[in-house]
Amino acid sequence: MALEVNLDKIRNIGIIAHIDAGKTTTTERILYYTGSTYRIGDVDDGNTVTDWMVQERERGITITSAVIICFWKGYQINIIDTPGHVDFTAEVERSLRVLDGAVVIFSAVEGVEAQSEAVWRQADRHRVPRIIYINKMDRIGASFFDTIKSIKEKLNAKPLVLEIPIGQEDELIGLINLIDLKAYIFRDPSGETFDVEEIPENLMNEALKRREELIEAVADVDEEALRIYLEEGTVPNEILKNAIRRATMFSIAFPIFVGSSFKNKGLQMLLDGVCDYLPSPLDKGEITAKDLNNNEISLNPDPNGPLAALVFKVIADPYSGILSFVRVYSGTLEEGTYVLNSKTNEKHRISRLLRMRANKKEEVSSIRAGDLGAIAGLKGAYTGHTISSISNPIILEDIEFPEPVVSVSIEPKTRADQEKLSAALAKFAIEDPTFKIKYDEDTGETIISGMGELHLEIIVDRLLREYFVEAKVGRPQVAYKEAVSKSTKAEGKYVRQTGGHGQYGHVVILVSPAEAGKGVLFVDRTRGGVIPKEFIPAVKEGAISASENGPLLGYPVTDLKVELIDGSYHPVDSSEIAFRIAASKAFKEAVAKADPYILEPIMSVEIITPIDFLGEVINSINSRRGNVKGISERGHTEILNCLVPLSTMFSYTTALRTITQGRGTSSMIFHSYERVPLTVQEEIIKKAKGEI
């Protein structure tokens, strides 16, 4: 049974970064040094604790976020090791939603990369305090201060340098703590022990200079530190650390640690930093929720308060069934009690509570406010649902996820596999909010959609390995959308007469372009009760449902406003279904008349290439309808930042390797949806209709 600590000693943190920056390796070292494991797992050997899926170990990447608990110097640290690949950004999104703090890892060789910039922005959006760990100082080309420069320039962040390395690349032997002005020398290859020594004489001036810069940087963001600095010319260590903690918790500045996880250098200092500077649940304080009447209420992280827990992840475990991962914000979840799913209004009995250690579990009797855990067998609870007490229903803010951008058709190789395929896909959809399933009535195909080629490739691989379903998969297709150019009005009427009650629904709607990224907005502008209020939700539902199939090629319609401006009803024959059908008919007619057009996903692409191949790489982007937005140098390489349509980027990694003789790399993240050029739109439509 795990030790229970005070709330002020709990740290709920995430490890976030670009792919291959060393997240999982860092987590493995943390688990080893905290005594949670007895050996150090290695990504290359495929024996890590947090990357437990077969697909993760084979590819050497993190696919699903792993939750694990460890203890350090009396602190309980709940760690979520998140994926770095853009295809699994939903795992980062839902993790950041429930975390109190994060460790952001940057490679000392590559600096701030595309996906690390993306996760930094995600953390900004969720207001998650961060400390920074500059990893891979042992690698050729590592540059500590160049990485800090890229953090300042690309992230517009204020770094607080608490440590500087002693040596780099093969000569990395330790680091200097700028607060205590001590040198930590790592002579033990395992990293378990290190020597605390005086700073070498040849590095003392550099250390004093960097310490002065640290004090000035802290005084610049903290009034108390500034006052003492002006009065005394320095800041005592304890006051300095408290000021750093305040600046960190308000995300005004970000402490920087340094090391090499692979070479076991600097991890203990990073753990100290997590405990010293990242907030506890008590520091994060109250959160805002709503009751069933939509009134705002405030919740404190009090184990004796009203129960409020957010489901942030759901997995179908082969041994424990459905596992719902929760963050408890208020109250205490207790085994054997009855709770309410506030989203579905369903009551459930809590049969088993678990504390997670990646894919291993420890049964517990309760999970209190401020802690993370999992509920086994909680049916019907999906990501974003709130678990509260039956007597005091509470709704926490939901989690928003990006829409899928790539689709493929999938069908079982044998008729016997059809039922197994449907059941497996349904489980994947429960686990992953960015994975969508759609049945195409015109072609009879099952279409699955996700965040990228790798995302769908993993799904297909899991079908075979976990559910023993072999499937034929079509070529990846871009998940286009449709939008409208102008405002149009249309009338929809549904009238059916039978022997008894008939059906009557009549609406007049106006559709018009709306702000990009806002989806479909519905506004009721009727007056005088021309349509009774109880039928308005049915009108909205009918319009939203119709928006799933646009007039050009059946892609979802987005970025438009639907205004209900008029209509009529029958006191006997009107019904919800009649108004849903009437609204659907009116929507389809209005959108068809509004000069619809196709939107395509545009990706933000970062390419790193040796300077010798720069011209050819730029030409390759131009030929794909891309735009190079900026070029910067790092060492002997050029970094290109581009915006390119997703439809032209399939298999680009292979093409880039050919162009650069295997020395170029690229990564991309979703940027926005933009209008397809008319000539390209005509080509897309002809191809879809089989005319080319």
XYZ file of C-alpha atoms in Angstrom:
692
model
C 0.000 0.000 0.000
C 1.397 3.372 -1.004
C 2.197 5.965 1.621
C -0.412 8.735 1.974
C 1.077 12.219 2.179
C -0.365 15.662 2.894
C -1.900 17.510 -0.059
C 0.890 20.096 -0.029
C 3.333 17.253 -0.713
C 1.529 15.982 -3.847
C 2.746 16.914 -7.327
C 0.623 16.006 -10.374
C 2.995 16.525 -13.274
C 3.292 15.698 -16.949
C 6.411 15.042 -19.003
C 5.873 16.827 -22.316
C 8.106 17.449 -25.329
C 8.777 16.895 -29.018
C 9.161 13.289 -30.148
C 12.623 11.868 -29.330
C 13.529 14.601 -26.823
C 13.889 11.943 -24.128
C 10.563 11.942 -22.241
C 10.315 8.202 -21.651
C 14.043 7.833 -20.888
C 13.752 10.647 -18.328
C 10.675 9.029 -16.765
C 12.467 5.667 -16.523
C 15.389 7.279 -14.666
C 13.010 9.081 -12.317
C 11.258 5.807 -11.498
C 14.599 4.134 -10.834
C 16.003 6.883 -8.616
C 12.761 7.125 -6.613
C 12.817 3.370 -5.961
C 9.710 2.615 -8.046
C 11.690 0.227 -10.274
C 14.721 -1.947 -9.624
C 16.311 -1.586 -13.018
C 16.522 1.172 -15.622
C 14.371 0.494 -18.673
C 15.657 1.475 -22.104
C 13.604 2.665 -25.090
C 15.968 1.010 -27.590
C 15.748 -2.307 -25.725
C 11.939 -2.105 -25.578
C 11.732 -2.756 -21.828
C 10.475 0.549 -20.402
C 7.719 0.729 -17.797
C 5.640 3.551 -19.271
C 5.869 2.445 -22.923
C 4.196 -0.909 -22.265
C 2.213 -1.384 -25.498
C 3.760 -3.701 -28.104
C 3.509 -0.952 -30.719
C 5.326 1.522 -28.434
C 8.193 -0.847 -27.725
C 8.632 -1.813 -31.377
C 8.653 1.774 -32.638
C 10.471 3.332 -29.665
C 7.785 6.012 -29.302
C 5.076 6.848 -26.761
C 1.547 6.344 -28.109
C -0.670 6.446 -25.032
C -0.088 8.550 -21.945
C 0.942 6.437 -18.949
C 0.055 7.335 -15.354
C 2.495 6.312 -12.636
C 3.166 7.162 -8.988
C 6.523 7.561 -7.223
C 7.845 9.109 -4.007
C 10.811 11.452 -3.494
C 11.989 12.940 -0.190
C 8.514 12.728 1.370
C 6.690 13.990 -1.737
C 4.207 11.956 -3.807
C 4.713 12.570 -7.523
C 2.003 11.430 -9.945
C 3.604 11.423 -13.398
C 1.926 11.295 -16.790
C 4.422 10.471 -19.569
C 2.785 11.907 -22.698
C 3.396 11.192 -26.409
C 5.485 13.572 -28.499
C 4.146 12.597 -31.934
C 1.540 14.971 -33.365
C -0.817 12.075 -34.210
C -1.367 11.498 -30.491
C -1.871 15.121 -29.440
C -5.178 14.195 -27.748
C -3.179 12.343 -25.083
C -1.297 15.562 -24.302
C -4.508 17.624 -24.343
C -6.362 15.490 -21.823
C -3.293 15.122 -19.607
C -2.700 18.873 -19.416
C -6.363 19.339 -18.493
C -5.849 17.544 -15.161
C -2.204 18.351 -14.331
C -0.974 20.925 -11.827
C 2.470 21.289 -13.405
C 4.724 19.972 -16.142
C 8.338 19.226 -16.979
C 9.040 20.353 -20.544
C 12.033 18.598 -22.087
C 14.127 20.123 -24.861
C 16.986 18.404 -26.620
C 20.228 20.355 -26.280
C 20.981 19.431 -29.901
C 17.729 20.387 -31.647
C 16.445 23.074 -29.252
C 12.782 24.097 -29.587
C 11.183 21.926 -32.270
C 7.752 22.083 -33.904
C 5.902 19.711 -31.586
C 7.608 21.043 -28.458
C 6.360 24.490 -29.463
C 2.865 23.027 -29.936
C 2.765 21.373 -26.497
C 4.102 24.582 -24.935
C 1.123 26.448 -26.428
C -1.207 23.717 -25.143
C 0.249 24.200 -21.658
C -0.217 27.977 -22.024
C -3.881 27.433 -22.896
C -4.426 25.270 -19.822
C -2.343 27.646 -17.643
C -0.051 24.837 -16.478
C 3.116 25.989 -14.623
C 6.301 24.486 -16.064
C 9.922 23.822 -15.319
C 12.324 23.158 -18.200
C 14.826 20.321 -18.500
C 17.479 20.624 -21.206
C 18.367 17.016 -21.990
C 20.981 15.252 -24.132
C 23.912 17.440 -23.100
C 26.105 14.401 -23.808
C 25.246 14.362 -27.525
C 27.454 15.717 -30.328
C 26.283 19.213 -31.235
C 24.736 19.903 -27.824
C 24.594 23.593 -26.897
C 23.058 24.665 -23.590
C 22.980 28.397 -24.240
C 21.809 28.049 -27.869
C 18.849 26.039 -26.547
C 18.052 28.776 -24.012
C 18.223 31.316 -26.827
C 15.703 29.323 -28.887
C 13.411 29.085 -25.821
C 13.447 32.875 -25.532
C 12.943 33.508 -29.242
C 10.468 30.786 -30.242
C 8.396 30.598 -27.066
C 8.720 34.192 -25.860
C 9.396 32.692 -22.428
C 11.521 34.049 -19.585
C 14.009 31.345 -18.499
C 15.498 31.236 -14.996
C 18.796 29.368 -15.337
C 19.290 27.479 -12.050
C 22.035 25.167 -13.322
C 24.794 25.224 -15.911
C 26.595 22.130 -17.236
C 30.209 21.298 -16.531
C 31.412 20.291 -19.972
C 29.294 19.014 -22.843
C 29.149 16.152 -25.353
C 31.672 13.464 -24.275
C 33.130 15.797 -21.642
C 29.899 16.303 -19.655
C 30.885 15.416 -16.077
C 28.397 17.313 -13.915
C 26.619 20.592 -13.313
C 26.792 23.713 -11.180
C 23.897 24.704 -8.909
C 23.719 28.504 -9.199
C 21.655 28.958 -6.033
C 23.942 27.023 -3.671
C 27.065 27.648 -5.789
C 28.094 23.998 -5.581
C 29.326 21.560 -8.220
C 27.632 18.173 -8.611
C 30.064 15.705 -10.166
C 28.766 12.386 -11.557
C 31.510 9.764 -11.361
C 29.206 6.757 -10.866
C 28.019 5.525 -14.321
C 24.649 4.467 -12.835
C 24.040 8.029 -11.645
C 22.860 6.790 -8.240
C 25.557 8.714 -6.397
C 27.280 12.005 -7.088
C 29.830 14.158 -5.311
C 28.994 17.647 -4.045
C 32.146 19.732 -4.383
C 33.363 23.289 -4.558
C 33.130 24.830 -8.000
C 36.362 24.352 -9.991
C 38.458 27.525 -9.946
C 38.399 27.902 -13.728
C 34.561 27.957 -13.689
C 33.988 30.172 -10.637
C 33.837 33.496 -12.521
C 31.349 32.045 -15.025
C 29.221 30.661 -12.173
C 29.202 33.987 -10.293
C 28.257 35.828 -13.473
C 25.384 33.416 -14.215
C 24.190 33.597 -10.587
C 24.033 37.389 -10.796
C 22.017 37.080 -14.024
C 19.640 34.668 -12.238
C 19.120 37.059 -9.319
C 18.464 39.968 -11.705
C 16.000 37.867 -13.708
C 14.126 36.863 -10.533
C 14.130 40.455 -9.210
C 12.639 41.500 -12.543
C 9.527 39.341 -11.934
C 9.158 39.354 -8.126
C 8.610 42.474 -6.002
C 9.982 41.042 -2.756
C 13.156 39.806 -4.437
C 13.551 43.193 -6.164
C 13.191 45.103 -2.867
C 15.795 42.980 -1.078
C 18.132 43.085 -4.081
C 17.992 46.889 -4.179
C 18.559 47.140 -0.403
C 21.262 44.490 0.012
C 22.744 43.985 -3.452
C 21.945 40.247 -3.317
C 19.075 37.916 -2.392
C 19.392 35.190 0.305
C 18.921 31.649 -1.002
C 15.630 30.892 0.783
C 14.018 34.136 -0.397
C 15.404 33.518 -3.890
C 13.874 30.023 -4.013
C 10.504 31.302 -2.766
C 10.517 34.014 -5.423
C 11.358 31.449 -8.127
C 8.465 29.298 -6.914
C 6.007 32.212 -7.094
C 7.147 33.146 -10.603
C 6.853 29.517 -11.692
C 3.362 28.976 -10.288
C 2.055 32.066 -12.092
C 3.886 31.058 -15.317
C 5.760 34.363 -15.308
C 9.128 32.607 -15.629
C 10.418 29.065 -15.998
C 13.289 27.439 -14.034
C 15.828 25.619 -16.191
C 17.573 22.379 -15.251
C 20.136 20.497 -17.312
C 21.519 16.998 -17.725
C 21.646 13.812 -19.735
C 18.960 11.266 -18.881
C 20.590 8.552 -20.975
C 23.915 9.034 -19.139
C 22.146 9.319 -15.741
C 23.233 12.884 -15.003
C 21.053 15.577 -13.423
C 17.857 13.622 -12.641
C 17.974 13.996 -8.853
C 18.252 17.781 -9.217
C 15.284 17.757 -11.607
C 13.242 15.833 -9.013
C 14.206 18.406 -6.378
C 13.026 21.095 -8.777
C 9.649 19.377 -9.222
C 9.152 19.381 -5.450
C 10.567 22.878 -4.864
C 8.931 24.858 -7.656
C 5.867 23.132 -9.144
C 2.522 23.623 -7.364
C 0.606 21.204 -5.170
C -3.188 20.816 -5.512
C -3.481 23.280 -2.618
C -1.365 25.841 -4.499
C -3.594 25.517 -7.573
C -6.486 26.419 -5.295
C -10.161 26.506 -6.169
C -11.626 25.644 -9.540
C -14.920 26.663 -11.116
C -17.661 24.129 -11.835
C -21.417 24.285 -12.467
C -24.491 22.760 -10.919
C -27.318 21.240 -12.958
C -28.971 24.677 -13.241
C -25.825 26.025 -14.922
C -24.923 28.155 -11.904
C -21.199 28.571 -11.277
C -19.786 27.144 -8.062
C -16.269 27.125 -6.603
C -14.555 23.936 -5.460
C -11.522 23.654 -3.196
C -9.178 20.629 -3.099
C -10.800 19.463 0.134
C -11.130 15.683 0.731
C -14.208 16.443 2.873
C -15.867 18.671 0.273
C -18.538 17.740 -2.309
C -17.360 15.004 -4.674
C -16.178 16.187 -8.105
C -13.909 13.997 -10.256
C -13.140 14.370 -13.967
C -12.741 11.349 -16.236
C -9.758 12.284 -18.413
C -8.945 8.950 -20.038
C -10.739 5.654 -20.707
C -9.121 2.382 -21.758
C -10.462 -1.104 -22.400
C -8.154 -3.214 -20.222
C -8.026 -6.941 -21.143
C -7.985 -7.946 -17.446
C -9.933 -5.231 -15.596
C -12.461 -4.270 -18.289
C -13.170 -0.567 -18.773
C -10.795 1.620 -16.741
C -11.766 5.265 -16.227
C -8.825 7.450 -15.194
C -9.922 10.293 -12.924
C -8.580 13.434 -11.300
C -10.441 14.115 -8.069
C -10.805 17.875 -7.580
C -13.015 17.840 -4.470
C -14.254 15.255 -1.975
C -13.199 11.610 -1.846
C -14.057 8.697 -4.128
C -14.684 5.664 -1.951
C -14.974 2.010 -2.836
C -18.484 0.580 -2.421
C -20.297 3.931 -2.633
C -22.809 5.100 -5.225
C -21.975 8.078 -7.450
C -23.583 10.040 -10.281
C -22.286 10.571 -13.826
C -23.431 14.190 -14.123
C -23.177 14.097 -17.925
C -25.533 11.136 -18.416
C -27.449 11.394 -15.107
C -26.738 7.695 -14.481
C -25.979 6.242 -11.043
C -23.085 3.818 -10.567
C -21.590 1.810 -7.742
C -17.826 2.146 -7.321
C -16.695 -1.482 -7.169
C -12.909 -1.111 -7.510
C -10.495 1.799 -7.236
C -6.953 1.545 -8.537
C -3.709 3.444 -8.310
C -1.907 3.103 -11.608
C 1.697 2.198 -12.303
C 1.640 2.338 -16.124
C -0.090 -0.972 -17.044
C 0.202 -2.374 -13.504
C -2.328 -1.637 -10.790
C -2.652 -1.427 -7.015
C -6.096 -1.611 -5.412
C -6.954 1.220 -3.003
C -10.028 1.935 -0.886
C -10.301 5.626 -1.802
C -8.959 8.428 -4.008
C -9.052 11.844 -2.377
C -9.104 15.403 -3.653
C -5.868 16.367 -5.392
C -5.007 12.813 -6.448
C -5.153 10.708 -9.622
C -6.432 7.150 -9.929
C -8.710 4.856 -11.901
C -12.184 3.369 -11.505
C -12.659 -0.166 -12.808
C -15.914 -1.172 -14.532
C -17.534 2.280 -14.708
C -19.793 1.839 -17.758
C -20.912 4.769 -19.871
C -18.329 7.191 -18.467
C -16.275 8.738 -21.253
C -13.499 11.303 -21.459
C -14.723 14.646 -20.124
C -17.521 13.243 -17.936
C -17.877 14.348 -14.311
C -18.366 11.933 -11.408
C -20.127 13.530 -8.427
C -22.280 12.583 -5.445
C -25.929 11.700 -6.098
C -27.136 14.311 -3.613
C -24.975 17.125 -4.995
C -24.570 16.894 -8.815
C -21.635 18.918 -10.186
C -20.398 19.399 -13.753
C -16.728 20.175 -14.464
C -15.538 21.825 -17.673
C -15.309 19.312 -20.533
C -12.145 18.593 -22.542
C -12.007 19.793 -26.157
C -10.160 17.819 -28.816
C -9.075 18.601 -32.390
C -10.991 17.118 -35.296
C -9.452 14.214 -37.293
C -7.663 15.155 -40.520
C -7.004 11.785 -42.210
C -9.443 9.005 -43.131
C -9.190 5.489 -44.574
C -11.751 2.886 -45.560
C -11.542 -0.401 -43.681
C -13.235 -3.751 -44.140
C -12.630 -7.202 -42.632
C -10.931 -9.752 -44.850
C -13.590 -12.367 -43.990
C -17.302 -12.092 -43.223
C -16.700 -13.800 -39.871
C -14.522 -10.863 -38.796
C -17.233 -8.232 -39.361
C -18.710 -8.424 -35.861
C -15.272 -8.486 -34.207
C -14.198 -5.467 -36.282
C -17.242 -3.422 -35.247
C -16.758 -4.275 -31.562
C -13.034 -3.427 -31.652
C -13.539 -0.100 -33.443
C -16.237 0.852 -30.939
C -13.766 0.235 -28.083
C -11.107 2.354 -29.812
C -13.644 5.190 -30.206
C -14.370 5.050 -26.458
C -10.656 5.226 -25.638
C -9.679 7.900 -28.151
C -11.836 11.046 -28.681
C -9.920 11.899 -31.888
C -10.749 8.539 -33.507
C -14.019 8.598 -35.447
C -16.041 5.904 -37.239
C -18.519 6.576 -40.039
C -20.526 4.288 -42.298
C -20.743 5.516 -45.911
C -24.226 4.567 -47.112
C -23.371 5.277 -50.755
C -20.399 2.912 -50.936
C -21.198 0.583 -48.036
C -17.715 1.229 -46.599
C -16.692 1.782 -43.000
C -14.568 4.947 -42.795
C -12.235 5.508 -39.847
C -10.648 8.900 -39.212
C -7.742 10.031 -37.045
C -4.998 12.602 -36.561
C -2.541 11.168 -39.092
C -1.221 8.148 -40.964
C 0.610 6.778 -37.922
C -2.487 7.127 -35.746
C -4.540 4.950 -38.116
C -1.642 2.560 -38.714
C -1.505 1.874 -34.957
C -5.281 1.274 -34.888
C -5.014 -1.325 -37.677
C -2.034 -2.974 -35.967
C -3.968 -3.197 -32.689
C -6.915 -4.769 -34.532
C -4.679 -7.636 -35.606
C -2.696 -8.080 -32.379
C -5.315 -7.455 -29.709
C -8.531 -8.518 -31.449
C -7.178 -10.907 -34.115
C -9.030 -9.103 -36.901
C -7.354 -8.855 -40.302
C -8.610 -5.920 -42.321
C -8.183 -4.433 -45.768
C -7.308 -0.765 -45.510
C -7.710 1.820 -48.264
C -5.304 4.616 -49.094
C -5.214 7.536 -46.640
C -7.627 10.316 -47.592
C -7.678 13.896 -46.353
C -10.588 14.809 -44.072
C -11.847 17.826 -46.005
C -14.636 20.098 -44.792
C -17.140 22.327 -46.574
C -18.107 25.943 -45.939
C -20.310 28.619 -47.519
C -19.483 31.853 -49.356
C -22.645 33.894 -48.806
C -25.848 34.204 -46.807
C -28.981 32.426 -48.034
C -32.459 31.752 -46.709
C -34.463 28.562 -47.067
C -37.751 27.116 -45.881
C -38.263 23.578 -44.662
C -41.649 21.993 -44.138
C -42.551 18.488 -43.087
C -46.252 17.606 -43.218
C -47.685 14.089 -42.996
C -51.343 13.202 -42.543
C -52.439 9.797 -41.256
C -55.642 8.438 -39.761
C -54.788 9.790 -36.316
C -52.291 12.479 -35.324
C -50.217 13.721 -38.244
C -46.775 15.321 -38.361
C -46.189 19.052 -38.823
C -42.982 21.064 -38.682
C -42.193 24.310 -40.496
C -39.032 26.421 -40.221
C -37.345 29.263 -42.074
C -33.587 29.537 -41.549
C -30.803 31.852 -42.655
C -27.284 30.450 -43.094
C -24.242 32.715 -43.370
C -20.444 32.425 -43.138
C -19.023 32.518 -39.584
C -15.582 32.927 -38.044
C -13.083 30.200 -38.963
C -12.792 27.383 -36.473
C -16.141 28.064 -34.792
C -17.986 25.089 -36.281
C -21.768 25.461 -36.660
C -23.372 28.211 -34.557
C -27.131 28.090 -33.989
C -29.165 31.166 -33.016
C -32.923 31.330 -32.349
C -34.258 34.662 -33.609
C -37.955 33.814 -33.607
C -40.371 36.050 -31.727
C -43.943 35.780 -30.544
C -43.958 32.007 -30.133
C -44.196 31.176 -33.836
C -42.409 27.973 -32.836
C -42.911 26.789 -29.227
C -39.753 26.793 -27.129
C -39.899 23.029 -26.564
C -39.312 22.457 -30.310
C -36.299 24.788 -30.666
C -33.745 22.115 -29.510
C -35.161 19.768 -32.173
C -34.641 22.442 -34.855
C -31.030 22.896 -33.697
C -30.483 19.133 -33.638
C -31.869 18.781 -37.171
C -29.579 21.505 -38.532
C -26.480 20.220 -36.731
C -27.184 16.673 -37.912
C -27.607 17.845 -41.520
C -24.271 19.685 -41.303
C -22.484 16.320 -41.171
C -23.015 15.885 -44.932
C -22.242 18.867 -47.171
C -23.688 19.363 -50.676
C -20.418 19.082 -52.631
C -18.937 15.757 -51.526
C -20.639 14.932 -48.253
C -17.926 16.368 -46.005
C -19.000 18.084 -42.750
C -20.078 21.712 -43.161
C -18.353 24.132 -40.788
C -17.707 27.810 -40.083
C -21.290 28.966 -40.555
C -24.112 30.497 -38.541
C -27.610 29.028 -38.669
C -30.342 31.472 -37.638
C -33.910 30.307 -37.084
C -35.936 33.349 -38.206
C -39.486 32.091 -38.716
C -41.765 29.086 -38.899
C -45.106 27.750 -37.758
C -46.573 24.857 -35.816
C -49.767 22.851 -35.435
C -51.208 22.593 -31.906
C -51.903 18.861 -32.337
C -49.673 17.483 -35.089
C -46.345 19.213 -34.354
C -43.613 17.036 -32.862
C -39.878 17.076 -32.249
C -39.199 14.667 -35.100
C -41.224 16.802 -37.523
C -39.184 19.903 -36.662
C -35.903 17.933 -36.890
C -36.783 16.809 -40.412
C -38.003 20.292 -41.436
C -34.775 21.885 -40.144
C -32.662 19.301 -41.962
C -34.451 19.981 -45.273
C -34.109 23.761 -44.849
C -30.411 23.479 -43.942
C -29.567 21.352 -46.975
C -31.376 23.701 -49.346
C -29.823 26.844 -47.842
C -26.262 25.520 -47.898
C -26.604 24.283 -51.491
C -27.587 27.823 -52.570
C -24.803 29.530 -50.560
C -21.944 28.860 -53.017
C -20.307 26.083 -50.947
C -16.591 25.394 -51.216
C -14.081 22.877 -49.861
C -11.707 23.489 -46.937
C -8.490 21.520 -46.568
C -6.240 20.986 -43.527
C -3.011 22.988 -43.642
C -0.059 21.661 -41.660
C 2.721 23.589 -39.968
C 5.848 21.754 -41.115
C 9.346 22.038 -39.661
C 12.187 20.691 -41.792
C 15.796 20.353 -40.656
C 18.299 19.917 -43.473
C 22.029 20.362 -44.122
C 22.625 23.662 -45.912
C 23.819 21.858 -49.069
C 20.273 20.667 -49.793
C 18.397 23.845 -48.867
C 17.434 24.791 -52.443
C 16.091 21.336 -53.292
C 14.078 21.197 -50.068
C 12.500 24.605 -50.773
C 11.613 23.428 -54.293
C 10.000 20.292 -52.842
C 7.794 22.428 -50.587
C 6.840 24.820 -53.393
C 5.848 21.879 -55.599
C 3.432 20.780 -52.875
C 1.595 24.128 -52.803
C 3.499 25.019 -49.628
C 4.839 28.338 -48.374
C 8.160 28.714 -46.551
C 7.452 31.145 -43.709
C 10.912 31.347 -42.220
C 14.441 29.917 -42.305
C 16.898 29.883 -39.404
C 20.347 28.393 -38.818
C 21.388 25.999 -36.087
C 24.972 24.806 -36.283
C 25.539 23.383 -39.765
C 21.854 22.899 -40.502
C 18.982 25.015 -41.779
C 15.529 24.937 -40.143
C 12.579 25.719 -42.404
C 9.127 26.590 -41.052
C 6.450 26.036 -43.682
C 2.688 25.841 -44.190
C 1.721 23.003 -46.525
C -1.608 21.311 -47.446
C -1.860 17.887 -45.819
C -3.010 16.308 -49.086
C 0.434 16.874 -50.603
C 2.441 15.642 -47.597
C 1.729 11.906 -47.639
C 5.035 9.987 -47.792
C 7.013 13.241 -47.612
C 9.434 11.737 -45.077
C 10.653 9.280 -47.709
C 10.959 12.018 -50.330
C 12.944 14.226 -47.937
C 15.367 11.413 -47.166
C 15.967 10.966 -50.884
C 16.550 14.693 -51.425
C 18.939 15.054 -48.472
C 20.721 11.681 -48.778
C 19.078 10.536 -45.555
C 20.214 13.541 -43.497
C 17.014 15.619 -43.427
C 14.166 15.285 -40.905
C 10.682 16.765 -40.748
C 7.749 17.011 -38.390
C 4.331 18.548 -38.809
C 1.346 19.594 -36.721
C -2.128 20.750 -37.701
C -2.307 24.501 -38.288
C -5.721 25.409 -39.711
C -8.343 24.724 -42.349
C -8.130 26.943 -45.441
C -10.069 27.280 -48.678
C -8.924 25.002 -51.485
C -7.954 26.817 -54.727
C -10.716 26.505 -57.336
C -8.660 24.402 -59.759
C -7.726 21.992 -56.969
C -11.350 21.850 -55.794
C -12.500 20.856 -59.287
C -9.865 18.113 -59.338
C -10.958 16.825 -55.898
C -14.604 16.672 -56.999
C -13.791 14.911 -60.280
C -11.599 12.372 -58.481
C -14.319 11.694 -55.909
C -16.839 11.114 -58.692
C -14.453 8.801 -60.524
C -14.107 11.121 -63.514
C -10.278 11.113 -63.293
